[in-house]
């Protein structure tokens, strides 16, 4: 073709990237890869093939990890832990810096190898994935240096088991390994079965920089290998990115073990286009949202929501743009859409598209032919779908976009939130006011404004609801690899800097008996238990003090409904207003100090006055925090600022400590409601009368009905019901039966926080546990307005 003809047609000729260097590296491992354990390569007992999805040819033989391999890797990580932690943040930073440099030195090899193994276009691996990998190691080298000053009183969680997916093999590795190394953790990582090669090359550069043996261990294999890692008793934390189904299995397997857990799971992200949007820019945004990495992205903008007034014009533009997308050889630099990772994934995509058409969807695919060799699927648009359609509700994980329309912004929010997921969302409008009004209403952990699929090491990423919990990246991501350091014996019980955050051990004598009709407290009203039964409350010497209602499943249902109805208004109220109500609670409780002190002494035989004083201090402490849990602004490499906004979880179920009937209740309820949550409280099973007295204080302190609900009864049974309820967003439990609660939470993967009796949670842990961070990306011009 002549130059003149090229200018006439604007067709691009092929621009292939050479695979020779990657093939040469693979040729040095023709006998098959082993595992990287304790700084050396082991011989795998058996192997399975890793294939190139663009042509189906075998690239290498990957070691199949066994329970023995996992045990050896965990042992190596455990042995290395003390030395790696003792090295100090500044010295660990040097290794992170060296890893970043090595990634840059071998950037092209990593990019080509990733494309061969995964099937994504070389332009994406070369220009997006690998630079971001280096960025994560550089960024966390900085956090390692600053760890002691910015995270005082915290230390590494320990040995971390990390399981990564096949869609971003090396990038997901960096998201997990970089913060863990910075925090002082040691690691056993299992890469995805389909895409292990770049993880093995990364192990090689760990050797090259002299990383201490056992700090990073990589064991390849299938699902059973990952299961062995999750189950190993000497692993202190599991970080998993993958499907929601497997995430549930991991939550089930780790329940009651005390392992820290981060889950980054599936998504069905909305891409919302308002009528005042730049339509041409939004079309390009759709291309990046759903056809980037063949749509094999957990946060892909797979649900297109277009305002009704512009829908025909926008879809026409989108179809024209789809006709220009190039599907083909991933190593060709002009390819837009590469290969699907494996035949099983290709089959699932095709089956779901056929199901959508059977349900009435209108199928559009451009005329561009896919290569006959390899695993390819054309860019696909489905219109005429209903919100309940399978293709609208289920994650397809392929280059398939479904489109719906909306009339008003409120309808757009309702459609966007009509999914069990909550990973990400994109908003397109020329009105920043419209976007900032809409973003907080979306149940999504990341919101991009006039952009999509933007990632940076400085900004946290993670989901709401069944998209998992925890964050990766940014300051909030580093918390996932830290735990509070144990206090030296001489400092235990010292409360300086943590006022109002301790359990006291009151002493004294009991008081005389008192009887009353103690009901449940649901929706701002006293309610008789549905069971029709009551349970006796006994004093220290066995004296009958009174009776409380025996709550059951129906009472929990009513309390959850009341909490849900109240949560949006309470969570949307200003922190100042919430703080004023907590101050009012403290004031009204102080008027009744003698009454509450006598009740506490009657139940426990201890000095009730000290406990009431501590409870009032708690209310003042959390009233002060109500308007001070501020977010942050992250400055990323891209021309965007990222608003990291803490938001309440929503509806929390709380099982209070058994001892200290008033303080144990206030210590957990106060931070939860101060930070905007509505709560269902299961008070002390042994000493519940202080809780049933406290609802009289709630009634006189302007607390909106449904914000605090109190259900008495058998604590673990009621908490299990709360943990199973799909309309509860999180549960806090103080007790000995954490495994029961964590297993029951699997249904909607709600966040759980389980503490042993007598635990001393710091106030900053409450701040993080009562909220989740939404990252809102806002693009800007060359000069910021401030």
XYZ file of C-alpha atoms in Angstrom:
786
model
C 0.000 0.000 0.000
C 1.357 3.421 -0.953
C 1.578 6.393 1.404
C -1.145 8.136 -0.594
C -3.446 5.151 -0.192
C -2.746 5.037 3.538
C -3.762 8.691 3.857
C -6.955 7.959 1.911
C -8.020 4.968 3.980
C -6.260 5.748 7.295
C -5.801 1.991 7.695
C -2.945 0.874 9.877
C -0.605 -1.792 8.686
C 0.662 -4.451 11.081
C 3.256 -3.389 13.661
C 4.282 -6.636 15.348
C 6.306 -6.729 18.534
C 9.053 -9.325 18.568
C 8.485 -12.195 20.956
C 12.059 -13.450 20.567
C 13.471 -12.238 23.946
C 10.563 -13.772 25.832
C 10.852 -17.003 23.865
C 14.571 -17.122 24.662
C 13.824 -16.752 28.382
C 11.207 -19.499 28.186
C 13.672 -21.726 26.344
C 15.879 -21.749 29.442
C 13.067 -23.500 31.333
C 12.154 -26.278 28.936
C 12.259 -28.804 31.770
C 9.400 -26.941 33.453
C 9.229 -24.359 36.214
C 9.522 -25.170 39.877
C 8.465 -23.046 42.819
C 10.373 -20.158 44.401
C 10.664 -21.033 48.099
C 13.157 -19.712 50.620
C 15.089 -17.838 47.949
C 15.781 -20.908 45.796
C 13.993 -22.789 43.020
C 12.515 -26.146 43.900
C 11.657 -29.037 41.605
C 7.902 -29.428 41.096
C 6.404 -32.885 41.530
C 4.173 -32.399 38.481
C 3.419 -29.802 35.824
C 0.584 -28.405 33.721
C 0.809 -26.383 30.491
C 0.553 -22.613 30.187
C -0.776 -21.714 26.745
C -0.810 -18.638 24.541
C -4.498 -17.676 24.172
C -3.801 -16.011 20.824
C -2.904 -19.324 19.171
C -3.442 -22.107 21.718
C 0.228 -23.115 21.692
C 2.006 -24.221 24.860
C 4.409 -21.637 26.249
C 5.794 -23.484 29.271
C 5.180 -26.172 31.842
C 4.142 -24.752 35.223
C 4.692 -26.510 38.541
C 1.606 -27.867 40.290
C 1.942 -26.807 43.925
C 1.080 -29.317 46.638
C 0.268 -29.040 50.325
C 3.917 -29.871 50.977
C 5.080 -26.995 48.777
C 2.739 -24.583 50.560
C 3.941 -25.806 53.957
C 7.554 -25.291 52.915
C 6.817 -21.796 51.602
C 4.966 -20.778 54.780
C 7.802 -22.166 56.881
C 10.300 -20.127 54.867
C 8.193 -16.983 55.234
C 7.812 -17.580 58.973
C 11.550 -18.031 59.406
C 12.259 -14.807 57.520
C 9.626 -12.691 59.290
C 11.532 -11.549 62.371
C 14.615 -10.525 60.414
C 12.609 -8.678 57.755
C 10.637 -6.736 60.377
C 13.797 -5.946 62.344
C 15.472 -4.586 59.211
C 13.464 -1.380 59.582
C 11.459 0.631 57.093
C 14.373 2.515 55.571
C 16.265 -0.658 54.736
C 13.147 -2.376 53.386
C 12.591 0.689 51.204
C 15.892 0.031 49.461
C 14.721 -3.400 48.376
C 11.402 -1.994 47.140
C 13.300 0.639 45.205
C 15.547 -2.030 43.703
C 12.505 -4.064 42.633
C 11.047 -1.010 40.912
C 14.303 -0.429 39.067
C 14.552 -4.055 37.972
C 11.004 -3.974 36.637
C 11.926 -0.914 34.590
C 15.158 -2.507 33.344
C 13.227 -5.545 32.096
C 10.044 -3.667 31.169
C 9.824 -4.891 27.587
C 10.442 -8.524 28.553
C 7.729 -8.320 31.213
C 5.321 -6.673 28.745
C 5.832 -9.237 25.993
C 5.688 -12.175 28.383
C 2.448 -10.828 29.894
C 0.884 -10.479 26.457
C 1.945 -13.977 25.413
C 0.558 -15.500 28.597
C -2.602 -13.428 29.060
C -3.642 -12.382 25.544
C -4.044 -8.663 26.206
C -2.688 -6.208 23.604
C 0.968 -5.275 23.891
C 0.017 -1.583 24.008
C -1.760 -2.217 27.314
C 0.973 -4.275 28.960
C 3.721 -1.951 27.698
C 2.070 1.406 28.377
C -0.236 0.697 31.342
C 0.493 -2.475 33.289
C 4.282 -2.451 33.582
C 4.671 1.289 34.349
C 2.038 0.911 37.076
C 3.921 -2.073 38.512
C 7.070 0.017 38.876
C 5.000 2.883 40.284
C 3.625 0.659 43.060
C 7.072 -0.421 44.201
C 8.412 3.136 44.122
C 5.380 4.461 45.985
C 5.555 1.837 48.703
C 9.280 2.314 49.089
C 8.254 5.751 50.308
C 5.694 4.321 52.740
C 8.278 1.906 54.119
C 10.515 4.863 54.908
C 7.667 6.778 56.595
C 6.091 3.828 58.376
C 7.333 4.590 61.882
C 6.218 8.230 61.794
C 2.921 7.830 59.916
C 1.729 4.575 61.506
C 2.979 4.807 65.101
C 2.006 1.906 67.317
C 1.533 -0.506 64.410
C 3.571 -3.369 63.024
C 3.428 -6.004 60.292
C 0.539 -8.459 60.480
C 2.954 -11.343 59.785
C 2.992 -14.010 57.075
C 0.646 -13.087 54.208
C -0.964 -15.512 51.789
C -1.777 -13.742 48.531
C -3.831 -15.134 45.642
C -4.054 -13.144 42.414
C -6.177 -13.424 39.237
C -5.301 -13.896 35.601
C -6.556 -10.594 34.169
C -3.704 -8.383 35.469
C -1.097 -10.945 36.543
C 1.894 -8.739 37.274
C -0.060 -5.631 38.277
C -2.076 -7.585 40.845
C 1.183 -9.044 42.142
C 2.555 -5.540 42.708
C -0.694 -4.369 44.362
C -0.233 -7.077 46.974
C 3.491 -7.600 47.371
C 4.546 -3.925 47.490
C 2.483 -2.856 50.550
C 3.184 -6.139 52.333
C 6.939 -5.686 51.941
C 6.707 -2.047 53.024
C 4.818 -3.036 56.177
C 7.406 -5.670 57.111
C 5.370 -8.764 56.176
C 6.677 -11.866 54.467
C 4.749 -13.409 51.610
C 3.570 -16.604 49.991
C 1.952 -15.728 46.678
C -0.022 -18.021 44.397
C -0.466 -16.630 40.880
C -3.380 -17.589 38.663
C -3.195 -21.000 37.044
C -3.611 -19.526 33.542
C -0.994 -16.761 33.911
C 1.969 -17.602 36.133
C 4.879 -16.627 33.919
C 5.443 -12.993 34.910
C 5.226 -13.945 38.599
C 8.027 -16.445 37.992
C 10.084 -13.802 36.201
C 9.442 -11.521 39.176
C 10.815 -14.223 41.473
C 13.965 -14.182 39.370
C 14.456 -10.438 39.910
C 13.924 -10.956 43.644
C 17.004 -13.172 43.481
C 18.862 -10.621 41.382
C 18.459 -7.808 43.918
C 19.408 -10.053 46.852
C 16.050 -9.986 48.621
C 16.515 -11.987 51.854
C 15.493 -15.645 51.404
C 11.931 -16.424 52.442
C 10.639 -12.845 52.287
C 8.860 -13.535 48.976
C 7.837 -17.075 48.049
C 5.887 -17.985 44.916
C 4.066 -21.292 44.570
C 2.158 -21.943 41.353
C -0.787 -24.252 40.926
C -4.526 -24.632 40.575
C -7.336 -23.964 43.040
C -6.265 -26.684 45.465
C -2.930 -24.921 45.923
C -4.697 -21.712 46.869
C -6.989 -23.600 49.234
C -3.967 -25.074 51.018
C -2.538 -21.580 51.432
C -5.805 -20.250 52.855
C -6.052 -23.159 55.290
C -2.485 -23.049 56.606
C -2.562 -22.165 60.324
C 0.669 -20.134 60.234
C -0.641 -17.620 57.684
C -1.790 -14.427 59.423
C -3.498 -12.680 56.512
C -5.125 -13.661 53.226
C -5.378 -11.172 50.362
C -7.480 -12.451 47.478
C -8.543 -10.966 44.163
C -10.920 -13.044 42.084
C -14.508 -14.154 41.776
C -17.189 -13.507 44.370
C -17.910 -17.235 44.500
C -14.357 -18.075 45.549
C -14.334 -15.097 47.890
C -17.252 -16.646 49.757
C -15.363 -19.906 50.063
C -12.345 -18.086 51.510
C -14.512 -16.186 53.988
C -15.985 -19.539 55.045
C -12.577 -21.195 55.344
C -11.019 -18.400 57.406
C -13.989 -17.904 59.737
C -12.900 -18.069 63.349
C -9.195 -18.405 62.556
C -8.303 -14.805 63.399
C -6.716 -14.301 59.977
C -6.943 -10.811 58.570
C -8.772 -10.841 55.242
C -8.934 -8.622 52.164
C -11.302 -9.570 49.337
C -11.391 -7.746 45.985
C -14.112 -9.542 44.049
C -16.492 -9.215 41.122
C -18.264 -6.202 39.740
C -20.943 -4.995 37.357
C -19.966 -1.367 37.154
C -22.302 1.328 35.788
C -21.124 3.800 33.156
C -23.540 6.740 33.438
C -23.823 9.302 30.630
C -25.882 12.432 31.374
C -27.426 14.488 28.593
C -24.914 17.334 28.980
C -21.880 15.063 28.546
C -19.302 15.429 25.784
C -20.644 12.498 23.781
C -17.535 11.877 21.694
C -15.385 11.791 24.824
C -17.904 9.515 26.523
C -17.796 7.094 23.571
C -14.031 6.851 23.946
C -14.627 6.333 27.645
C -16.888 3.374 26.869
C -14.129 1.862 24.732
C -11.718 2.114 27.659
C -14.346 0.934 30.136
C -15.448 -2.333 28.536
C -13.052 -3.249 25.745
C -9.865 -2.587 27.693
C -8.267 -6.005 28.366
C -11.149 -7.628 26.414
C -13.552 -6.629 29.188
C -11.721 -8.994 31.551
C -11.620 -6.343 34.260
C -13.431 -6.620 37.592
C -14.372 -2.922 37.456
C -15.201 -2.862 33.721
C -17.991 -0.424 32.855
C -20.182 -3.240 31.600
C -23.551 -1.519 32.255
C -24.076 1.558 30.080
C -26.758 3.906 31.465
C -27.605 6.713 29.021
C -30.045 9.557 29.626
C -33.101 8.989 27.486
C -32.893 12.306 25.608
C -29.516 11.413 24.054
C -29.750 7.629 23.874
C -30.352 7.213 20.080
C -27.579 9.656 19.167
C -25.118 8.188 21.656
C -25.719 4.565 20.626
C -25.307 5.489 16.949
C -21.926 7.070 17.713
C -20.936 4.067 19.779
C -21.782 1.579 17.023
C -19.739 3.551 14.501
C -16.802 3.502 16.890
C -17.173 -0.249 17.440
C -16.759 -0.793 13.709
C -13.255 0.662 13.934
C -12.026 -1.551 16.755
C -9.320 -3.979 15.688
C -9.479 -7.542 17.029
C -6.378 -9.630 16.448
C -2.827 -10.576 17.340
C -2.099 -9.161 20.816
C 1.547 -8.616 19.856
C 0.491 -6.283 17.049
C 0.772 -2.708 18.300
C -2.330 -1.633 16.358
C -4.572 -4.263 17.964
C -7.337 -2.888 20.213
C -8.817 -6.141 21.489
C -6.720 -9.211 22.080
C -7.522 -12.800 23.006
C -9.757 -14.187 25.757
C -7.605 -15.895 28.356
C -8.866 -19.491 27.953
C -11.513 -21.587 26.155
C -13.560 -21.985 29.348
C -13.895 -18.211 29.651
C -14.747 -17.857 25.952
C -17.511 -20.446 26.342
C -18.985 -18.625 29.351
C -19.066 -15.295 27.498
C -20.819 -16.859 24.518
C -23.342 -18.677 26.718
C -24.283 -15.502 28.589
C -24.693 -13.500 25.377
C -26.943 -16.211 23.959
C -28.959 -16.174 27.189
C -29.369 -12.408 26.890
C -30.630 -12.679 23.323
C -33.033 -15.422 24.394
C -34.408 -13.013 27.010
C -35.072 -10.397 24.328
C -31.823 -8.435 24.052
C -30.891 -6.931 20.667
C -27.404 -8.004 19.649
C -24.965 -5.726 17.817
C -21.477 -6.818 16.790
C -19.287 -5.063 14.194
C -18.533 -6.822 10.944
C -14.843 -7.130 11.811
C -13.887 -10.803 11.725
C -12.037 -12.420 14.593
C -8.947 -14.528 13.920
C -9.773 -18.192 13.356
C -6.826 -19.306 15.482
C -6.907 -18.659 19.226
C -9.642 -17.565 21.619
C -11.236 -14.334 20.403
C -14.630 -12.694 20.893
C -15.849 -9.572 19.072
C -16.855 -6.354 20.851
C -20.550 -6.767 21.629
C -23.414 -4.423 22.503
C -26.736 -5.646 23.914
C -29.665 -3.202 23.937
C -33.327 -3.625 24.787
C -32.460 -5.360 28.061
C -34.399 -5.193 31.300
C -32.776 -4.385 34.671
C -33.475 -7.955 35.827
C -31.915 -9.639 32.787
C -29.080 -12.097 33.423
C -26.690 -10.081 31.274
C -27.459 -6.978 33.349
C -27.088 -8.690 36.717
C -24.298 -11.242 36.173
C -20.635 -10.471 35.638
C -19.768 -11.587 32.097
C -16.050 -10.766 32.256
C -15.705 -10.298 28.535
C -16.036 -7.618 25.821
C -19.820 -7.379 26.234
C -21.668 -4.147 27.022
C -25.342 -3.933 28.033
C -27.188 -0.638 27.606
C -30.177 0.809 29.443
C -31.689 4.294 29.541
C -32.801 6.555 32.364
C -34.839 9.758 32.576
C -33.679 11.474 35.767
C -30.500 11.430 37.868
C -32.437 9.708 40.649
C -33.414 6.910 38.257
C -29.782 6.613 37.133
C -28.692 6.116 40.757
C -31.423 3.532 41.327
C -30.397 1.559 38.230
C -26.701 1.865 39.073
C -27.246 0.489 42.578
C -29.531 -2.309 41.356
C -26.843 -4.970 41.684
C -25.279 -6.960 44.537
C -21.877 -5.603 43.518
C -20.291 -2.260 44.332
C -16.794 -2.001 42.905
C -16.661 1.048 40.628
C -18.676 3.521 38.551
C -18.074 6.161 35.865
C -19.938 9.469 35.584
C -19.940 11.566 32.409
C -21.211 15.137 32.518
C -19.934 18.640 31.835
C -21.396 19.645 35.208
C -19.056 18.880 38.075
C -21.932 19.693 40.425
C -24.011 16.926 38.862
C -21.169 14.451 39.280
C -20.354 15.389 42.860
C -24.046 15.234 43.731
C -24.350 11.745 42.223
C -21.057 10.149 43.323
C -21.830 9.841 47.059
C -25.153 8.159 46.252
C -23.530 5.323 44.310
C -22.751 2.104 46.150
C -19.266 1.813 44.727
C -15.777 1.954 46.178
C -14.346 3.963 43.253
C -16.075 6.613 41.146
C -14.415 8.108 38.086
C -15.643 11.457 36.758
C -15.239 11.824 32.975
C -12.787 8.947 33.021
C -12.638 5.230 33.629
C -10.256 2.444 34.615
C -7.822 4.880 36.214
C -5.467 3.359 38.767
C -2.579 4.678 40.801
C -0.540 3.510 43.768
C -1.523 6.637 45.715
C -5.275 5.977 45.479
C -7.066 3.150 47.255
C -9.145 0.641 45.307
C -11.743 -1.796 46.579
C -15.438 -2.509 46.728
C -18.676 -2.327 48.640
C -21.165 -5.141 49.199
C -20.444 -8.376 47.263
C -17.459 -6.789 45.553
C -15.563 -7.487 48.756
C -13.963 -5.445 51.517
C -10.634 -3.869 52.297
C -8.594 -1.559 50.087
C -5.476 -1.893 47.962
C -3.230 1.059 47.200
C -2.881 4.385 48.951
C -2.557 4.933 52.664
C -5.730 2.980 53.327
C -4.294 -0.031 51.509
C -1.259 -0.189 53.791
C -3.505 -0.532 56.856
C -4.505 -3.967 55.564
C -0.996 -5.263 56.315
C -0.641 -3.749 59.788
C -1.866 -4.610 63.282
C -1.564 -2.739 66.557
C 1.731 -3.431 68.296
C 1.414 -5.070 71.730
C 2.091 -2.627 74.534
C 5.071 -3.240 76.819
C 3.957 -4.566 80.225
C 4.745 -1.244 81.921
C 2.341 0.594 79.604
C -0.610 -1.784 79.698
C -3.642 0.015 81.031
C -2.130 3.407 80.198
C -4.855 5.326 78.393
C -2.943 8.418 77.328
C -3.943 9.506 73.830
C -6.821 7.015 73.794
C -9.305 8.625 76.166
C -12.593 6.818 76.479
C -11.311 3.694 74.718
C -10.773 1.186 77.497
C -12.643 -1.269 79.627
C -12.486 -0.463 83.321
C -12.763 -3.086 86.041
C -15.100 -1.508 88.583
C -15.247 -2.833 92.122
C -17.857 -2.443 94.888
C -20.990 -3.956 96.344
C -24.365 -4.685 94.759
C -27.569 -2.741 95.404
C -31.136 -3.790 96.079
C -33.447 -5.338 93.500
C -35.691 -3.443 91.061
C -38.323 -4.783 88.715
C -39.651 -3.302 85.480
C -41.174 -4.293 82.169
C -38.156 -4.193 79.843
C -39.138 -4.430 76.184
C -37.134 -4.455 72.982
C -36.369 -1.115 71.307
C -37.038 -1.117 67.554
C -37.593 1.798 65.207
C -37.591 4.319 68.053
C -40.344 2.510 69.952
C -40.522 -0.011 72.738
C -41.741 -3.342 71.387
C -42.774 -6.625 72.941
C -40.793 -9.645 71.693
C -42.426 -11.628 68.904
C -41.673 -14.865 70.772
C -43.931 -13.922 73.668
C -41.241 -15.160 76.046
C -39.011 -13.392 78.545
C -35.773 -14.364 80.216
C -34.807 -13.799 83.820
C -31.948 -11.524 84.805
C -30.055 -12.558 87.921
C -27.734 -10.626 90.163
C -24.267 -11.774 91.340
C -25.770 -13.802 94.161
C -28.508 -15.335 92.048
C -31.232 -12.883 93.096
C -33.950 -12.255 90.501
C -33.551 -8.673 89.239
C -36.109 -8.588 86.458
C -36.928 -9.918 83.019
C -36.147 -8.912 79.453
C -37.704 -9.975 76.183
C -36.496 -13.085 74.352
C -35.794 -11.707 70.886
C -36.108 -13.942 67.827
C -35.579 -13.924 64.080
C -38.678 -11.813 63.421
C -37.537 -9.175 65.904
C -34.180 -9.044 64.129
C -35.990 -8.652 60.807
C -37.998 -5.742 62.164
C -34.896 -4.126 63.623
C -32.996 -4.458 60.325
C -35.896 -2.897 58.425
C -35.980 -0.003 60.885
C -32.204 0.457 60.641
C -32.256 0.390 56.856
C -35.025 2.983 56.747
C -33.038 5.248 59.067
C -29.550 4.680 57.676
C -29.643 6.944 54.618
C -30.942 9.963 56.525
C -28.605 9.429 59.471
C -25.588 8.693 57.283
C -26.400 11.734 55.139
C -26.645 14.061 58.132
C -23.671 16.294 58.834
C -21.084 15.103 61.303
C -21.801 18.237 63.310
C -25.462 17.280 63.754
C -24.604 13.715 64.744
C -22.068 15.039 67.237
C -24.663 17.325 68.826
C -26.953 14.356 69.397
C -24.158 12.358 71.041
C -23.410 15.306 73.315
C -27.106 15.409 74.181
C -27.034 11.674 74.973
C -24.106 12.239 77.327
C -25.899 15.134 78.993
C -29.087 13.155 79.572
C -27.166 10.120 80.818
C -25.291 12.298 83.308
C -28.585 13.439 84.838
C -29.326 9.813 85.673
C -25.882 8.764 86.896
C -27.081 7.554 90.288
C -29.883 5.467 88.778
C -27.635 3.813 86.187
C -24.852 3.287 88.742
C -27.255 1.492 91.067
C -28.524 -0.702 88.233
C -24.961 -1.652 87.238
C -24.018 -2.448 90.821
C -27.147 -4.541 91.203
C -26.300 -6.634 88.144
C -22.526 -6.952 88.551
C -21.711 -6.231 92.187
C -19.194 -3.608 91.056
C -18.939 0.162 91.378
C -21.481 1.443 88.871
C -20.561 5.114 89.211
C -17.141 4.600 87.639
C -18.709 2.766 84.717
C -21.283 5.493 84.107
C -18.531 8.131 84.146
C -16.537 6.117 81.603
C -19.642 5.721 79.421
C -20.261 9.479 79.458
C -16.602 10.026 78.531
C -17.099 7.672 75.591
C -20.089 9.661 74.339
C -18.111 12.909 74.561
C -15.106 11.322 72.862
C -17.106 10.086 69.876
C -19.186 13.250 69.668
C -15.879 15.045 69.171
C -14.890 12.640 66.381
C -18.243 12.848 64.549
C -17.188 15.804 62.381
C -13.449 15.135 62.320
C -13.121 11.823 60.480
C -12.021 13.644 57.390
C -11.023 12.176 54.089
C -7.933 12.915 52.059
C -6.920 14.169 48.641
C -4.552 11.898 46.743
C -2.319 13.363 44.060
C -1.832 10.721 41.383
C 0.471 10.486 38.405
C -2.467 11.186 36.095
C -3.951 14.690 35.868
C -6.554 13.904 38.498
C -7.135 14.542 42.123
C -8.721 11.690 44.038
C -11.056 12.459 46.901
C -10.823 9.649 49.467
C -14.135 10.012 51.288
C -14.933 7.881 54.347
C -18.561 6.744 54.236
C -20.549 4.810 56.842
C -20.987 1.105 56.195
C -24.752 1.491 56.606
C -26.463 -1.015 58.892
C -24.326 -2.618 61.605
C -25.152 -5.508 63.915
C -23.296 -5.256 67.239
C -22.881 -7.892 69.942
C -21.680 -6.055 73.049
C -19.267 -7.395 75.674
C -20.793 -9.483 78.429
C -19.254 -7.556 81.312
C -19.720 -3.830 81.998
C -23.314 -3.671 80.756
C -23.459 0.073 80.044
C -19.869 0.854 79.054
C -19.666 -2.227 76.826
C -22.747 -1.019 74.954
C -21.717 2.644 74.666
C -18.149 1.830 73.659
C -19.358 0.157 70.470
C -22.597 1.977 69.724
C -21.150 5.490 70.087
C -18.473 5.235 67.363
C -20.830 3.366 65.051
C -23.537 6.037 65.150
C -21.091 8.961 65.381
C -19.710 7.909 62.003
C -23.172 7.621 60.420
C -24.242 4.004 60.830
C -27.572 2.681 62.066
C -27.229 -0.223 64.482
C -28.979 -3.296 65.834
C -27.499 -3.942 69.266
C -27.481 -7.250 71.112
C -26.563 -6.176 74.663
C -24.900 -8.216 77.371
C -26.789 -11.488 77.657
C -26.000 -11.722 81.383
C -26.516 -8.046 82.300
C -29.028 -6.598 79.803
C -30.959 -4.237 82.082
C -28.611 -1.277 81.573
C -29.298 -1.490 77.827
C -33.053 -1.562 78.334
C -32.689 1.434 80.673
C -30.581 3.233 78.061
C -33.302 3.298 75.447
C -35.139 5.733 77.706
C -32.147 8.051 77.261
C -32.291 7.512 73.504
C -35.962 8.502 73.481
C -35.220 11.836 75.147
C -32.102 12.783 73.176
C -33.361 13.392 69.611
C -31.896 10.139 68.265
C -34.003 9.417 65.139
C -36.087 6.263 65.299
C -34.279 3.263 63.827
C -30.745 4.619 64.309
C -30.308 2.521 67.457
C -32.308 -0.680 67.921
C -31.883 -2.970 70.934
C -32.875 -6.654 70.871
C -32.302 -8.724 74.017
C -32.003 -12.485 74.131
C -29.525 -15.249 73.439
C -26.642 -13.255 72.024
C -24.921 -15.697 69.668
C -28.201 -16.921 68.179
C -29.356 -13.378 67.475
C -25.948 -12.372 66.098
C -25.916 -15.362 63.773
C -29.256 -14.183 62.389
C -27.838 -10.683 61.902
C -24.734 -12.057 60.205
C -26.920 -14.068 57.822
C -29.167 -11.119 56.939
C -28.419 -9.776 53.453
C -29.552 -6.249 54.349
C -26.947 -5.901 57.101
C -23.677 -4.335 55.915
C -21.375 -5.309 58.772
C -21.242 -7.031 62.150
C -19.150 -6.328 65.237
C -18.876 -9.156 67.713
C -17.162 -9.396 71.101
C -17.105 -12.995 72.236
C -15.643 -16.455 71.918
C -17.597 -17.708 68.895
C -16.122 -15.691 66.038
C -16.219 -18.658 63.650
C -20.023 -18.828 63.918
C -20.393 -15.149 63.006
C -17.816 -15.129 60.210
C -19.282 -18.218 58.548
C -22.773 -16.766 58.767
C -21.597 -13.595 57.006
C -20.679 -15.415 53.798
C -24.031 -14.808 52.067
C -23.475 -11.168 51.132
C -19.821 -11.035 52.238
C -20.500 -8.374 54.832
C -17.576 -6.993 56.795
C -16.985 -8.612 60.173
C -14.992 -7.433 63.172
C -14.598 -10.055 65.863
C -12.864 -9.339 69.160
C -11.998 -11.470 72.154
C -13.599 -10.422 75.449
C -11.512 -7.797 77.198
C -9.929 -6.512 73.983
C -8.719 -2.916 73.946
C -9.522 -1.523 70.474
C -7.853 1.777 69.640
C -9.988 4.659 68.462
C -8.393 4.701 65.003
C -9.435 1.079 64.503
C -13.034 2.090 65.204
C -12.703 4.921 62.665
C -11.596 2.548 59.922
C -13.954 -0.288 60.838
C -17.092 1.855 60.972
C -16.446 3.345 57.532
C -15.380 2.427 54.041
C -13.445 4.697 51.713
C -14.889 5.831 48.395
C -12.295 7.184 45.968
C -13.674 9.794 43.566
C -11.380 10.636 40.648
C -11.734 14.218 39.348
C -9.764 15.230 36.250
C -8.218 18.679 36.043
C -6.387 20.909 33.568
C -2.680 21.687 33.667
C -3.121 24.117 36.548
C -5.117 23.306 39.662
C -7.406 26.086 40.896
C -5.656 26.110 44.285
